Coordinates of C-alpha atoms in Angstrom, one line a residue:
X16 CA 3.9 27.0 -17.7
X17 CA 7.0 26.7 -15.6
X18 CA 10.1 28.7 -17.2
X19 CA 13.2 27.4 -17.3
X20 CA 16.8 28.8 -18.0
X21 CA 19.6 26.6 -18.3
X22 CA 23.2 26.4 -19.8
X23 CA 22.6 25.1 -19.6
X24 CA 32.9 -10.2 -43.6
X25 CA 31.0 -13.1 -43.1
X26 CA 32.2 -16.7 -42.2
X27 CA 30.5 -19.6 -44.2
X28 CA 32.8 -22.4 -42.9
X29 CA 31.6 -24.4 -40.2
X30 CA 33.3 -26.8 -37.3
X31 CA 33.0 -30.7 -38.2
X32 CA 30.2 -32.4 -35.9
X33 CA 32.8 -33.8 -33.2
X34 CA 34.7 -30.5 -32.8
X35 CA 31.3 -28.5 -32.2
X36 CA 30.5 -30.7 -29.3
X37 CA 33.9 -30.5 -28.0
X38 CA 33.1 -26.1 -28.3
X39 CA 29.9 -26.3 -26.4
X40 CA 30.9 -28.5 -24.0
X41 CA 33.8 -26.4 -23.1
X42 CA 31.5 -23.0 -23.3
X43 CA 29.3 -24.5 -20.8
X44 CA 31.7 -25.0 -18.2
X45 CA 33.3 -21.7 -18.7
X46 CA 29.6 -20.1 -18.3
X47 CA 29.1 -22.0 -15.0
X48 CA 33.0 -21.3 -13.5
X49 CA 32.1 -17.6 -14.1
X50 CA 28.5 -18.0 -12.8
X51 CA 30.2 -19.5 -9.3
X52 CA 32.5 -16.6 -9.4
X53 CA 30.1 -14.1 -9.5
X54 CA 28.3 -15.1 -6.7
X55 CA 30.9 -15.7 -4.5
X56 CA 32.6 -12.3 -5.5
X57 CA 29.1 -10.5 -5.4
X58 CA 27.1 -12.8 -2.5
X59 CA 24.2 -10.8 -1.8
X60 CA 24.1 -8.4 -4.9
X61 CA 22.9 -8.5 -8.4
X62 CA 22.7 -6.0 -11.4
X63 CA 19.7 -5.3 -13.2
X64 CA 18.1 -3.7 -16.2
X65 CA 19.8 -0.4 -17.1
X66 CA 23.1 -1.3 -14.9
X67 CA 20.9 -0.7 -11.5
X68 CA 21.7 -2.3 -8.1
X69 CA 19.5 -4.9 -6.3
X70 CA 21.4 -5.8 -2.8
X71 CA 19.9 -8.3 -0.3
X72 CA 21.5 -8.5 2.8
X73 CA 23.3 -5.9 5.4
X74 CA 23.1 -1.8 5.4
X75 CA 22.0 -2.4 1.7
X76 CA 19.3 -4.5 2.1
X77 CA 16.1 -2.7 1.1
X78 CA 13.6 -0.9 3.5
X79 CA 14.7 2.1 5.6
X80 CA 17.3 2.4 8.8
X81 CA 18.4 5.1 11.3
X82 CA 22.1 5.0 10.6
X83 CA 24.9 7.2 12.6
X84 CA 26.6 8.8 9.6
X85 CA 29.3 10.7 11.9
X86 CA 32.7 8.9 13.0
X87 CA 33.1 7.4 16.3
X88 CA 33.8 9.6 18.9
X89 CA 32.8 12.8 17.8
X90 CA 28.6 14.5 18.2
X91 CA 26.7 11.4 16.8
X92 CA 24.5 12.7 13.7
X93 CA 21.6 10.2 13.0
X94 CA 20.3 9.9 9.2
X95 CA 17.3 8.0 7.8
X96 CA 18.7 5.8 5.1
X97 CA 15.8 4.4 2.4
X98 CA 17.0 1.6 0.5
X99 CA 15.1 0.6 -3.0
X100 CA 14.9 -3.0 -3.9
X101 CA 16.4 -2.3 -7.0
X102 CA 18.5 0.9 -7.1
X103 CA 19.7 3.2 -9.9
X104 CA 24.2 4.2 -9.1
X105 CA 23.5 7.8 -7.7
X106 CA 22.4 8.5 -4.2
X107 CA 20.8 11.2 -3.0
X108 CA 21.5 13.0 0.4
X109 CA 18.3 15.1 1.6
X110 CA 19.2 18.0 3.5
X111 CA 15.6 19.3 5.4
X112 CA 15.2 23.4 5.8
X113 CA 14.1 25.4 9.1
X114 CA 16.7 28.1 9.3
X115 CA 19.1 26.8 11.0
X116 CA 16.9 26.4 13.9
X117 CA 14.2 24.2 13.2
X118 CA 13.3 21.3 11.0
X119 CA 14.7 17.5 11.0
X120 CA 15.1 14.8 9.0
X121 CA 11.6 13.3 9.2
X122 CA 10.4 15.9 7.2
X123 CA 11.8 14.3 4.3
X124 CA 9.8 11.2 4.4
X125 CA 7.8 12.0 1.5
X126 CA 10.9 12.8 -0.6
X127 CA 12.8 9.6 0.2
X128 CA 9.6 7.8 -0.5
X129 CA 9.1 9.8 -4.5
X130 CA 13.3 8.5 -4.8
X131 CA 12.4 5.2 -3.6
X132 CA 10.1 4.8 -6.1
X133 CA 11.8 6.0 -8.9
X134 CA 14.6 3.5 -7.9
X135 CA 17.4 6.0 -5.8
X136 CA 18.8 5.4 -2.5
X137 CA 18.5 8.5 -0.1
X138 CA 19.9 9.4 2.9
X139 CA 18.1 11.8 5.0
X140 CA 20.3 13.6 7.2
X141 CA 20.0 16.0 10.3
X142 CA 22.5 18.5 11.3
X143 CA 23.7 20.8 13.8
X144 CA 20.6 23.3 14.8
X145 CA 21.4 26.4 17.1
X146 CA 19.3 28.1 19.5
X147 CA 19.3 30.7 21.6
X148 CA 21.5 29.1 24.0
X149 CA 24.4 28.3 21.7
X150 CA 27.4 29.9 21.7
X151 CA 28.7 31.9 18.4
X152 CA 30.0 30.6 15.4
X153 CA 27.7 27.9 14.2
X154 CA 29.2 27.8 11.3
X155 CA 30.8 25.5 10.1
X156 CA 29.2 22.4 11.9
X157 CA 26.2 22.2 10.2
X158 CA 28.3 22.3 7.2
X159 CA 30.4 19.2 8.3
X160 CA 27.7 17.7 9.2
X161 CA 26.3 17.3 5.9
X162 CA 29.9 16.3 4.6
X163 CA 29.9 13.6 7.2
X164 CA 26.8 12.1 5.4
X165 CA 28.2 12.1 2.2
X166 CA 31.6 10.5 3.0
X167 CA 29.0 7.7 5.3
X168 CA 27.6 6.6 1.7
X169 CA 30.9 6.7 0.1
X170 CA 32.5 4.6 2.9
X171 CA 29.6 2.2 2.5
X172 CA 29.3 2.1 -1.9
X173 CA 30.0 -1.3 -2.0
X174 CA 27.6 -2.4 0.8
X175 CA 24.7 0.0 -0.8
X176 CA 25.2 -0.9 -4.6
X177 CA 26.1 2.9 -5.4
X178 CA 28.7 4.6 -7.2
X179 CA 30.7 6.7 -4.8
X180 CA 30.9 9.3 -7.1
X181 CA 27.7 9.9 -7.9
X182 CA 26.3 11.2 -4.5
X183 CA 24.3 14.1 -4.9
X184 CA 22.8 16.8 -2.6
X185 CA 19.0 17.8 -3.0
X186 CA 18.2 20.7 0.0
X187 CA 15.5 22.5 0.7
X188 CA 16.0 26.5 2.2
X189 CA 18.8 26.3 4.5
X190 CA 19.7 22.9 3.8
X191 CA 19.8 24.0 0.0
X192 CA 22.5 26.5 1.4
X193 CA 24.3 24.2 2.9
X194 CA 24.5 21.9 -0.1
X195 CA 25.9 25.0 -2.4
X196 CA 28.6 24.9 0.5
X197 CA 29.5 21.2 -0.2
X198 CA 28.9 22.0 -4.0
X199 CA 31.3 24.9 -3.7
X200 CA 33.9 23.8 -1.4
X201 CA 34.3 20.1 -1.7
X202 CA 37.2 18.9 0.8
X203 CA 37.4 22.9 2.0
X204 CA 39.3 22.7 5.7
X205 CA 37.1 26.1 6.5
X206 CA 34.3 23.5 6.2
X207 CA 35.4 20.7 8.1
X208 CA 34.2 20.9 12.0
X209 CA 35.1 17.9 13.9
X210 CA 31.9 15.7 12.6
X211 CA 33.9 15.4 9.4
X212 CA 35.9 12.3 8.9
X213 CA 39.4 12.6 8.0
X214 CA 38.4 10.7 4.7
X215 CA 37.4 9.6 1.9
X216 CA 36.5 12.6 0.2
X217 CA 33.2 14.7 0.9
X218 CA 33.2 15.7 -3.1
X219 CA 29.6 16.1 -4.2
X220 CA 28.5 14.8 -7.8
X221 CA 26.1 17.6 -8.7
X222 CA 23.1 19.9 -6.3
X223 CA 19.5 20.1 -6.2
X224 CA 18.4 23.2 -4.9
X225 CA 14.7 24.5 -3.6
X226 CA 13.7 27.8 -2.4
X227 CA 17.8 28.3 -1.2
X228 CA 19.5 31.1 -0.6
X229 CA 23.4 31.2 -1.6
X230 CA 25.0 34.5 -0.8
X231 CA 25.9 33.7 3.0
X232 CA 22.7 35.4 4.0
X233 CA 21.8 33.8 7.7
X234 CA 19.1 34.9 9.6
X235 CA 20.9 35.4 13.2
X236 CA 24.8 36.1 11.5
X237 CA 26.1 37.3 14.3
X238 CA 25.4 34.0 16.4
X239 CA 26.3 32.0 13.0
X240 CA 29.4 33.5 12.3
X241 CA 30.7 35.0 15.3
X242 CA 29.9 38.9 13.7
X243 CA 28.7 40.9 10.9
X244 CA 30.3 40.4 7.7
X245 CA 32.4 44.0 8.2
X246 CA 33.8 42.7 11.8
X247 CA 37.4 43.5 12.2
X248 CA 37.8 40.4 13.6
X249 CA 39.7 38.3 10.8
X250 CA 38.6 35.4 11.6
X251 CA 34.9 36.7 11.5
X252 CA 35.5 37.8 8.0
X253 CA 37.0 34.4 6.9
X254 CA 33.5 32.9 8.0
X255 CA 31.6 35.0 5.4
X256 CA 33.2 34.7 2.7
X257 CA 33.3 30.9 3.0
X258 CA 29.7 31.0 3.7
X259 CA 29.0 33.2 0.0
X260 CA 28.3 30.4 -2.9
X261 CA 27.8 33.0 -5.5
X262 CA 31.4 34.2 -5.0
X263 CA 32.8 30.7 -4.9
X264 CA 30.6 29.0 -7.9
X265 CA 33.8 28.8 -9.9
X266 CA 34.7 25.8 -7.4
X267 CA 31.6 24.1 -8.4
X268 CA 32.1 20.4 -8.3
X269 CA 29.2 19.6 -10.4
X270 CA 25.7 20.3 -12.5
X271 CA 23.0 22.2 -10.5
X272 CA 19.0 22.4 -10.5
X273 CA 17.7 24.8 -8.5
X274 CA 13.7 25.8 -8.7
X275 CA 12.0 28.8 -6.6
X276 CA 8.8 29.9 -6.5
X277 CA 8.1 33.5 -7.8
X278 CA 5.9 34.6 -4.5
X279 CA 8.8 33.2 -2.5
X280 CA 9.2 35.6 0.5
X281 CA 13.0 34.1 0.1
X282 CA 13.7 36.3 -3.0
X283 CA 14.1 34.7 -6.5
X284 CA 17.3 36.5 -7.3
X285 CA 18.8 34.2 -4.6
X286 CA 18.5 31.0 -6.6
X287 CA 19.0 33.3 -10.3
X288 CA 21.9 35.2 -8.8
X289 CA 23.5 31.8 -8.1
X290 CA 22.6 29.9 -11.2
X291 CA 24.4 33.2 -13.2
X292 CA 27.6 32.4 -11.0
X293 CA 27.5 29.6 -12.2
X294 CA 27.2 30.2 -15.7
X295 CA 29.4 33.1 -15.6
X296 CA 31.9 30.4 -14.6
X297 CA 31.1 27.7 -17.0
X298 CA 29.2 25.7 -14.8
X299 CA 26.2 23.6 -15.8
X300 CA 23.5 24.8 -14.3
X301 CA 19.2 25.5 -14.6
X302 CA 16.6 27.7 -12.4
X303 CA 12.9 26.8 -12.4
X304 CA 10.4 29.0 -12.0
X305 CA 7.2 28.1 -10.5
X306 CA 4.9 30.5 -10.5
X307 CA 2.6 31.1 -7.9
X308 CA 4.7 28.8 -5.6
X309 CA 5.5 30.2 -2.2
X310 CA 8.2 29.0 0.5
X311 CA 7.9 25.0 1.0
X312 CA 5.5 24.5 -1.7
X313 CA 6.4 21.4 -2.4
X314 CA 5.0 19.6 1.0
X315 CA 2.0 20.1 3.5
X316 CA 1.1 17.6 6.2
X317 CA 4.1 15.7 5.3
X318 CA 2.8 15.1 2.0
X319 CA 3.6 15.9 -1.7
X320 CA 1.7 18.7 -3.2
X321 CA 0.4 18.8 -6.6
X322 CA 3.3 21.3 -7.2
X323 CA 6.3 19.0 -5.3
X324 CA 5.0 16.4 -7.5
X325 CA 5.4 18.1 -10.9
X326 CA 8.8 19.1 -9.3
X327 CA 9.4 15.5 -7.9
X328 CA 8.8 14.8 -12.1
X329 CA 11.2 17.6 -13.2
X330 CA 14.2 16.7 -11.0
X331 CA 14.0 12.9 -12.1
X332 CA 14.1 13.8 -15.5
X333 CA 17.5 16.0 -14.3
X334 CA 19.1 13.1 -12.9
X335 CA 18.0 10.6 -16.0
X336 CA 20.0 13.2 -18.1
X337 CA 23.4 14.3 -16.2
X338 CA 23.4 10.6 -14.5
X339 CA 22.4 8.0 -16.5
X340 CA 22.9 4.5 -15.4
X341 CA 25.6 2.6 -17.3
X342 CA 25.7 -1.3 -17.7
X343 CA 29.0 -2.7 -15.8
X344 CA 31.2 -5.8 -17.5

């Protein structure tokens, strides 16, 4: 059993003969004028069952692309876009682990294929990884990174058949970090490195969270931030504390789900310490427990396990409930 904590008169007269034909004639020709107006306002694009999104032509079109999701000009960031035939209003941005060092967007193919077939766009998108020959602080271009993927699917809402306020952030390890970053500082200048562009805004609709860690832990800080968090240089410090989610979960932009396996090498009390920042702040937010579940359970071989697939399960049902599909006029 996985454990879960969350906050979470009627008319009787009737027209003469002549005047009803006269009615429908005239309903009939206001039903086709608006039918040609449709199409020629919406050429390519439909809405069906449940207020979802079918698009046939351009970026929207459905089947998967390798889209350049930075602004021209700056460090070109590449992103695997999967496109639905018929598409719920949210999109999801996948944000791959590794570290900081390792990992890519491929590794999400599996997830963008689960979305896909529950009816959600995705956007799979890489991001800045160090090595040992780059030059301190990282941070933040990872980070802007990221925000340069979201504000690529709200530049393009109307081409994709999404609402541009319903963009949310599922990451996995470090790239469940870095979404509690855009969760927590949405339009943050201590977050925007020069893959950001200058707008719209990189606002994020809610999280998805597995196996992160949120406090501004990093694995090589010094390279990441420039120095340890009790550097006298200012500048240093600044880097921390805009790197520690818990402290900044008051900021939250929207709901969160975050699940974490209870063998996790990553400690729980990452994922629970950030969920109760969250709450303590009012924020809407639920931990899942999986017991027995280590680091990346949810994939091996670039494949769903039976335990990613349950999960797959659980975070549909999450976005059913805090994003439900609407029917538009």
């Amino acid at each position: 059993m996985w454990a879960t904590r969350s906050r979470s008169g009627t008319r009787t007269d009737r027209p003469g003969p002549k005047l009803a034909h006269c009615v429908k004639r005239f309903i009939v020709l206001v039903a086709c004028a608006a039918l040609c107006f449709a199409a020629c306002s919406t050429e390519g694009s439909s809405t069906g069952e449940g207020g979802r999104r079918r698009i046939t032509s351009g970026v929207g079109a459905p089947g998967h692309r390798t889209v350049v999701v930075t602004p021209p000009g700056s460090r070109p960031v590449r992103g695997t876009l999967r496109v639905p035939p018929l598409r719920h209003r949210t999109a999801v941005v996948l944000v791959h682990g590794g570290g900081g060092f390792l990992g890519g967007r491929s590794e999400m193919r599996a997830w963008q294929e689960l979305y896909a077939k529950s009816g959600y766009l995705t956007l799979a998108a890489d991001y800045f990884i160090f090595d040992d020959d780059t030059p301190p602080p990282v941070y933040p271009q990872p980070e802007s990174d990221v925000k340069a993927a979201v504000q690529y699917l709200r530049l393009h809402a109307d081409e994709l058949g999404i609402d541009p306020q319903r963009i949310v952030v599922h990451g996995f390890s470090a790239g469940a970090r870095i979404g509690a970053q855009l969760l927590v500082g949405p339009d943050d200048p201590a977050l925007a490195g020069p893959t950001r562009w200058p707008g719209p805004t990189d606002r994020i609709a809610g999280l998805i969270g597995f196996y992160g860690y949120y406090s501004g832990f990093q694995f090589e800080p010094d390279r990441y931030y420039g120095g340890r968090a009790n550097s006298r240089d200012p500048a240093v410090r600044a880097r921390w504390e805009a790197a520690d989610s818990d402290a900044r979960a008051a900021t939250a932009s929207g709901p969160v789900l975050l699940i974490h396996g209870d063998i996790d090498p990553m400690p729980l009390s990452q994922s629970s310490g950030f969920v109760d920042a969250l709450h303590s702040s009012g924020h809407d937010a639920d931990l899942v427990v999986v017991p027995g579940a280590n680091h990346g359970f949810d994939l091996t071989r670039g494949r769903l396990t039976p335990e990613g697939r349950i999960s797959g399960e659980r975070v549909m049902r999450w976005l059913d409930q805090h994003f439900p599909d609407r029917n538009e006029a």
